[in-house]
Amino acid sequence: MELNPSQTLDITNVKIPNFFNLADKSFYEADEINVLISADIFFRVLTLNTYKINEEFFIKESQLGWIACGKLQEKEVGKQNQCFMARNDTLQDTLKHFFDLEGLGIRDDPFANEKYQETEIFNETVGFKNHRYVVQLPFRKSYDELSDNYSLAKQRLKISGEDLATILHCTRSTVKLFSIT
């Protein structure tokens, strides 16, 4: 259950004149949210009138009554260590991680034969034509030319599926064995 505000706020120092008909007279109390409206409806409900209570708190007139807006109080927070982790992996990200793990050790290391690569790049980019040396900049190869590990990944996925079927069969056999005894 979400409360808004999350805790009851102290409004003893806030002087709201009595002639304002507040849309929510208990806006400072921790309570459930009653209704959510979209921004386009919200701004149609608001009027231009605003009454400033202090530097950070004001009330705004609406067709529903006056609405409390702004900051009431700041809570002093001691030193706390907080750690938040949001993990919102898509299927594509999960598959990428799977193939990255499955592909460990089978990808070509671009620096394994560094001297051979240097010689190959030199031969590809330096030539001698019409009694002159012609030198090209050694641009990197495009990603279209990278190796394709699809068939190997497919084979490993098939083997993993077979292993999973074996584990499932063993698990069912174990459950039957324990249910008999």
PDB file of C-alpha atoms in Angstrom:
ATOM      1  CA  MET A   1       0.000   0.000   0.000  1.00  0.00           C
ATOM      2  CA  GLU A   2       1.537   3.309  -1.139  1.00  0.00           C
ATOM      3  CA  LEU A   3       0.951   6.333   1.049  1.00  0.00           C
ATOM      4  CA  ASN A   4       1.274   9.894  -0.139  1.00  0.00           C
ATOM      5  CA  PRO A   5       2.915  11.611   1.620  1.00  0.00           C
ATOM      6  CA  SER A   6       4.818   8.639   2.996  1.00  0.00           C
ATOM      7  CA  GLN A   7       4.457   9.996   6.548  1.00  0.00           C
ATOM      8  CA  THR A   8       2.246  12.599   8.210  1.00  0.00           C
ATOM      9  CA  LEU A   9       3.778  16.060   7.835  1.00  0.00           C
ATOM     10  CA  ASP A  10       3.995  18.710  10.553  1.00  0.00           C
ATOM     11  CA  ILE A  11       2.036  21.801   9.444  1.00  0.00           C
ATOM     12  CA  THR A  12       1.982  23.644  12.777  1.00  0.00           C
ATOM     13  CA  ASN A  13       4.264  26.364  11.352  1.00  0.00           C
ATOM     14  CA  VAL A  14       2.185  26.760   8.168  1.00  0.00           C
ATOM     15  CA  LYS A  15      -0.544  29.397   8.392  1.00  0.00           C
ATOM     16  CA  ILE A  16      -3.221  28.667   5.775  1.00  0.00           C
ATOM     17  CA  PRO A  17      -6.023  31.264   5.967  1.00  0.00           C
ATOM     18  CA  ASN A  18      -9.445  29.814   6.881  1.00  0.00           C
ATOM     19  CA  PHE A  19     -11.224  31.327   3.871  1.00  0.00           C
ATOM     20  CA  PHE A  20      -9.511  28.858   1.492  1.00  0.00           C
ATOM     21  CA  ASN A  21     -11.673  25.827   0.695  1.00  0.00           C
ATOM     22  CA  LEU A  22      -8.980  23.152   0.316  1.00  0.00           C
ATOM     23  CA  ALA A  23      -9.699  20.316  -2.117  1.00  0.00           C
ATOM     24  CA  ASP A  24      -7.999  17.945   0.352  1.00  0.00           C
ATOM     25  CA  LYS A  25      -8.244  19.242   3.903  1.00  0.00           C
ATOM     26  CA  SER A  26      -5.964  16.466   5.187  1.00  0.00           C
ATOM     27  CA  PHE A  27      -3.273  16.798   2.492  1.00  0.00           C
ATOM     28  CA  TYR A  28      -0.523  16.541   5.128  1.00  0.00           C
ATOM     29  CA  GLU A  29      -1.659  13.154   6.493  1.00  0.00           C
ATOM     30  CA  ALA A  30      -0.156   9.919   5.199  1.00  0.00           C
ATOM     31  CA  ASP A  31      -2.967   8.267   3.266  1.00  0.00           C
ATOM     32  CA  GLU A  32      -3.692   6.276   0.126  1.00  0.00           C
ATOM     33  CA  ILE A  33      -3.918   8.071  -3.199  1.00  0.00           C
ATOM     34  CA  ASN A  34      -7.596   8.398  -4.111  1.00  0.00           C
ATOM     35  CA  VAL A  35      -7.359   9.261  -7.786  1.00  0.00           C
ATOM     36  CA  LEU A  36      -4.725   9.709 -10.483  1.00  0.00           C
ATOM     37  CA  ILE A  37      -5.421  12.011 -13.406  1.00  0.00           C
ATOM     38  CA  SER A  38      -3.394  12.710 -16.506  1.00  0.00           C
ATOM     39  CA  ALA A  39      -1.408  15.930 -16.891  1.00  0.00           C
ATOM     40  CA  ASP A  40      -3.700  17.318 -19.613  1.00  0.00           C
ATOM     41  CA  ILE A  41      -6.753  16.980 -17.335  1.00  0.00           C
ATOM     42  CA  PHE A  42      -4.811  18.333 -14.347  1.00  0.00           C
ATOM     43  CA  PHE A  43      -3.877  21.538 -16.154  1.00  0.00           C
ATOM     44  CA  ARG A  44      -7.459  22.005 -17.379  1.00  0.00           C
ATOM     45  CA  VAL A  45      -8.672  21.783 -13.766  1.00  0.00           C
ATOM     46  CA  LEU A  46      -6.171  24.398 -12.512  1.00  0.00           C
ATOM     47  CA  THR A  47      -6.944  28.109 -12.615  1.00  0.00           C
ATOM     48  CA  LEU A  48      -4.530  31.025 -12.632  1.00  0.00           C
ATOM     49  CA  ASN A  49      -4.904  32.003  -8.958  1.00  0.00           C
ATOM     50  CA  THR A  50      -1.996  31.213  -6.647  1.00  0.00           C
ATOM     51  CA  TYR A  51      -1.544  32.163  -2.991  1.00  0.00           C
ATOM     52  CA  LYS A  52       2.004  32.082  -1.615  1.00  0.00           C
ATOM     53  CA  ILE A  53       2.225  30.855   1.987  1.00  0.00           C
ATOM     54  CA  ASN A  54       6.046  31.051   2.259  1.00  0.00           C
ATOM     55  CA  GLU A  55       9.103  30.751   0.012  1.00  0.00           C
ATOM     56  CA  GLU A  56       8.604  27.061  -0.724  1.00  0.00           C
ATOM     57  CA  PHE A  57       4.905  26.419  -0.091  1.00  0.00           C
ATOM     58  CA  PHE A  58       1.857  27.814  -1.876  1.00  0.00           C
ATOM     59  CA  ILE A  59      -1.714  26.864  -2.663  1.00  0.00           C
ATOM     60  CA  LYS A  60      -3.135  26.830  -6.172  1.00  0.00           C
ATOM     61  CA  GLU A  61      -6.801  27.300  -7.048  1.00  0.00           C
ATOM     62  CA  SER A  62      -8.515  24.583  -9.053  1.00  0.00           C
ATOM     63  CA  GLN A  63     -12.072  23.714 -10.029  1.00  0.00           C
ATOM     64  CA  LEU A  64     -12.013  21.157  -7.186  1.00  0.00           C
ATOM     65  CA  GLY A  65     -10.866  23.652  -4.556  1.00  0.00           C
ATOM     66  CA  TRP A  66      -7.480  24.965  -3.471  1.00  0.00           C
ATOM     67  CA  ILE A  67      -4.576  22.500  -3.815  1.00  0.00           C
ATOM     68  CA  ALA A  68      -1.509  22.541  -1.538  1.00  0.00           C
ATOM     69  CA  CYS A  69       1.754  22.642  -3.526  1.00  0.00           C
ATOM     70  CA  GLY A  70       5.453  22.875  -2.773  1.00  0.00           C
ATOM     71  CA  LYS A  71       7.742  21.765   0.016  1.00  0.00           C
ATOM     72  CA  LEU A  72       6.611  21.758   3.655  1.00  0.00           C
ATOM     73  CA  GLN A  73       9.590  20.467   5.570  1.00  0.00           C
ATOM     74  CA  GLU A  74      12.925  18.859   5.063  1.00  0.00           C
ATOM     75  CA  LYS A  75      13.788  15.870   7.125  1.00  0.00           C
ATOM     76  CA  GLU A  76      17.319  15.690   8.457  1.00  0.00           C
ATOM     77  CA  VAL A  77      18.788  12.410   7.351  1.00  0.00           C
ATOM     78  CA  GLY A  78      21.838  11.042   9.085  1.00  0.00           C
ATOM     79  CA  LYS A  79      24.588   9.290   7.227  1.00  0.00           C
ATOM     80  CA  GLN A  80      23.069   6.277   5.579  1.00  0.00           C
ATOM     81  CA  ASN A  81      24.343   3.916   2.984  1.00  0.00           C
ATOM     82  CA  GLN A  82      21.757   3.035   0.409  1.00  0.00           C
ATOM     83  CA  CYS A  83      22.077   0.794  -2.565  1.00  0.00           C
ATOM     84  CA  PHE A  84      19.438   0.440  -5.222  1.00  0.00           C
ATOM     85  CA  MET A  85      19.507  -1.961  -8.102  1.00  0.00           C
ATOM     86  CA  ALA A  86      17.119  -1.820 -10.989  1.00  0.00           C
ATOM     87  CA  ARG A  87      17.243  -4.723 -13.350  1.00  0.00           C
ATOM     88  CA  ASN A  88      15.014  -4.449 -16.342  1.00  0.00           C
ATOM     89  CA  ASP A  89      16.564  -6.869 -18.787  1.00  0.00           C
ATOM     90  CA  THR A  90      14.747  -7.387 -22.012  1.00  0.00           C
ATOM     91  CA  LEU A  91      14.700 -10.736 -23.754  1.00  0.00           C
ATOM     92  CA  GLN A  92      17.247  -9.376 -26.205  1.00  0.00           C
ATOM     93  CA  ASP A  93      19.628  -8.419 -23.360  1.00  0.00           C
ATOM     94  CA  THR A  94      19.178 -11.828 -21.716  1.00  0.00           C
ATOM     95  CA  LEU A  95      19.921 -13.650 -24.979  1.00  0.00           C
ATOM     96  CA  LYS A  96      22.965 -11.437 -25.563  1.00  0.00           C
ATOM     97  CA  HIS A  97      24.288 -12.328 -22.091  1.00  0.00           C
ATOM     98  CA  PHE A  98      23.599 -16.020 -22.801  1.00  0.00           C
ATOM     99  CA  PHE A  99      25.502 -15.992 -26.087  1.00  0.00           C
ATOM    100  CA  ASP A 100      28.330 -13.940 -24.550  1.00  0.00           C
ATOM    101  CA  LEU A 101      28.736 -16.602 -21.856  1.00  0.00           C
ATOM    102  CA  GLU A 102      28.359 -19.486 -24.286  1.00  0.00           C
ATOM    103  CA  GLY A 103      30.812 -17.873 -26.672  1.00  0.00           C
ATOM    104  CA  LEU A 104      33.655 -17.630 -24.158  1.00  0.00           C
ATOM    105  CA  GLY A 105      36.751 -19.200 -25.612  1.00  0.00           C
ATOM    106  CA  ILE A 106      35.378 -19.654 -29.132  1.00  0.00           C
ATOM    107  CA  ARG A 107      35.774 -16.129 -30.416  1.00  0.00           C
ATOM    108  CA  ASP A 108      38.839 -15.186 -32.346  1.00  0.00           C
ATOM    109  CA  ASP A 109      41.247 -13.140 -30.276  1.00  0.00           C
ATOM    110  CA  PRO A 110      42.087 -10.085 -32.392  1.00  0.00           C
ATOM    111  CA  PHE A 111      45.503  -9.747 -30.697  1.00  0.00           C
ATOM    112  CA  ALA A 112      46.538 -13.429 -30.754  1.00  0.00           C
ATOM    113  CA  ASN A 113      48.676 -13.092 -33.864  1.00  0.00           C
ATOM    114  CA  GLU A 114      49.610  -9.442 -33.532  1.00  0.00           C
ATOM    115  CA  LYS A 115      52.715  -9.591 -35.724  1.00  0.00           C
ATOM    116  CA  TYR A 116      50.834 -11.440 -38.459  1.00  0.00           C
ATOM    117  CA  GLN A 117      48.057  -8.869 -38.311  1.00  0.00           C
ATOM    118  CA  GLU A 118      50.524  -5.985 -38.534  1.00  0.00           C
ATOM    119  CA  THR A 119      52.127  -7.518 -41.618  1.00  0.00           C
ATOM    120  CA  GLU A 120      48.721  -8.178 -43.171  1.00  0.00           C
ATOM    121  CA  ILE A 121      47.562  -4.600 -42.532  1.00  0.00           C
ATOM    122  CA  PHE A 122      50.818  -3.271 -43.959  1.00  0.00           C
ATOM    123  CA  ASN A 123      50.458  -5.376 -47.117  1.00  0.00           C
ATOM    124  CA  GLU A 124      46.822  -4.288 -47.534  1.00  0.00           C
ATOM    125  CA  THR A 125      47.492  -0.581 -47.089  1.00  0.00           C
ATOM    126  CA  VAL A 126      50.895  -0.039 -48.731  1.00  0.00           C
ATOM    127  CA  GLY A 127      51.533  -0.590 -52.406  1.00  0.00           C
ATOM    128  CA  PHE A 128      53.937   0.469 -55.145  1.00  0.00           C
ATOM    129  CA  LYS A 129      52.312   1.815 -58.340  1.00  0.00           C
ATOM    130  CA  ASN A 130      53.827   3.877 -61.159  1.00  0.00           C
ATOM    131  CA  HIS A 131      57.178   4.197 -59.377  1.00  0.00           C
ATOM    132  CA  ARG A 132      55.482   5.591 -56.244  1.00  0.00           C
ATOM    133  CA  TYR A 133      54.454   4.231 -52.902  1.00  0.00           C
ATOM    134  CA  VAL A 134      50.690   4.420 -52.341  1.00  0.00           C
ATOM    135  CA  VAL A 135      49.602   4.346 -48.695  1.00  0.00           C
ATOM    136  CA  GLN A 136      46.019   4.048 -47.432  1.00  0.00           C
ATOM    137  CA  LEU A 137      44.775   4.641 -43.910  1.00  0.00           C
ATOM    138  CA  PRO A 138      44.219   1.303 -42.151  1.00  0.00           C
ATOM    139  CA  PHE A 139      40.518   1.567 -41.309  1.00  0.00           C
ATOM    140  CA  ARG A 140      39.020  -1.115 -39.128  1.00  0.00           C
ATOM    141  CA  LYS A 141      36.990  -3.845 -40.737  1.00  0.00           C
ATOM    142  CA  SER A 142      33.231  -3.520 -40.574  1.00  0.00           C
ATOM    143  CA  TYR A 143      31.177  -5.645 -38.229  1.00  0.00           C
ATOM    144  CA  ASP A 144      29.691  -7.474 -41.226  1.00  0.00           C
ATOM    145  CA  GLU A 145      33.019  -9.259 -41.617  1.00  0.00           C
ATOM    146  CA  LEU A 146      33.075 -10.673 -38.079  1.00  0.00           C
ATOM    147  CA  SER A 147      32.802 -14.427 -37.576  1.00  0.00           C
ATOM    148  CA  ASP A 148      29.381 -16.020 -37.156  1.00  0.00           C
ATOM    149  CA  ASN A 149      28.935 -18.451 -34.251  1.00  0.00           C
ATOM    150  CA  TYR A 150      25.227 -19.099 -34.842  1.00  0.00           C
ATOM    151  CA  SER A 151      25.515 -22.821 -35.642  1.00  0.00           C
ATOM    152  CA  LEU A 152      27.746 -23.466 -32.626  1.00  0.00           C
ATOM    153  CA  ALA A 153      25.389 -21.516 -30.345  1.00  0.00           C
ATOM    154  CA  LYS A 154      22.395 -23.420 -31.756  1.00  0.00           C
ATOM    155  CA  GLN A 155      24.120 -26.752 -31.112  1.00  0.00           C
ATOM    156  CA  ARG A 156      24.983 -25.753 -27.527  1.00  0.00           C
ATOM    157  CA  LEU A 157      21.397 -24.599 -26.928  1.00  0.00           C
ATOM    158  CA  LYS A 158      20.124 -27.976 -28.184  1.00  0.00           C
ATOM    159  CA  ILE A 159      22.516 -29.838 -25.866  1.00  0.00           C
ATOM    160  CA  SER A 160      21.458 -27.607 -22.948  1.00  0.00           C
ATOM    161  CA  GLY A 161      17.814 -28.429 -23.697  1.00  0.00           C
ATOM    162  CA  GLU A 162      18.586 -32.142 -23.705  1.00  0.00           C
ATOM    163  CA  ASP A 163      20.464 -31.766 -20.399  1.00  0.00           C
ATOM    164  CA  LEU A 164      17.489 -29.906 -18.955  1.00  0.00           C
ATOM    165  CA  ALA A 165      15.138 -32.708 -20.073  1.00  0.00           C
ATOM    166  CA  THR A 166      17.402 -35.274 -18.374  1.00  0.00           C
ATOM    167  CA  ILE A 167      17.463 -33.241 -15.145  1.00  0.00           C
ATOM    168  CA  LEU A 168      13.673 -32.876 -15.262  1.00  0.00           C
ATOM    169  CA  HIS A 169      13.261 -36.653 -15.726  1.00  0.00           C
ATOM    170  CA  CYS A 170      15.611 -37.366 -12.786  1.00  0.00           C
ATOM    171  CA  THR A 171      13.754 -34.846 -10.623  1.00  0.00           C
ATOM    172  CA  ARG A 172      10.394 -36.463 -11.401  1.00  0.00           C
ATOM    173  CA  SER A 173      11.816 -39.913 -10.628  1.00  0.00           C
ATOM    174  CA  THR A 174      13.161 -38.634  -7.299  1.00  0.00           C
ATOM    175  CA  VAL A 175       9.806 -37.071  -6.396  1.00  0.00           C
ATOM    176  CA  LYS A 176       8.020 -40.352  -7.202  1.00  0.00           C
ATOM    177  CA  LEU A 177      10.539 -42.272  -5.115  1.00  0.00           C
ATOM    178  CA  PHE A 178      10.006 -40.021  -2.082  1.00  0.00           C
ATOM    179  CA  SER A 179       6.231 -40.004  -2.463  1.00  0.00           C
ATOM    180  CA  ILE A 180       6.149 -43.832  -2.405  1.00  0.00           C
ATOM    181  CA  THR A 181       8.159 -44.093   0.828  1.00  0.00           C
TER     182      THR A 181
END
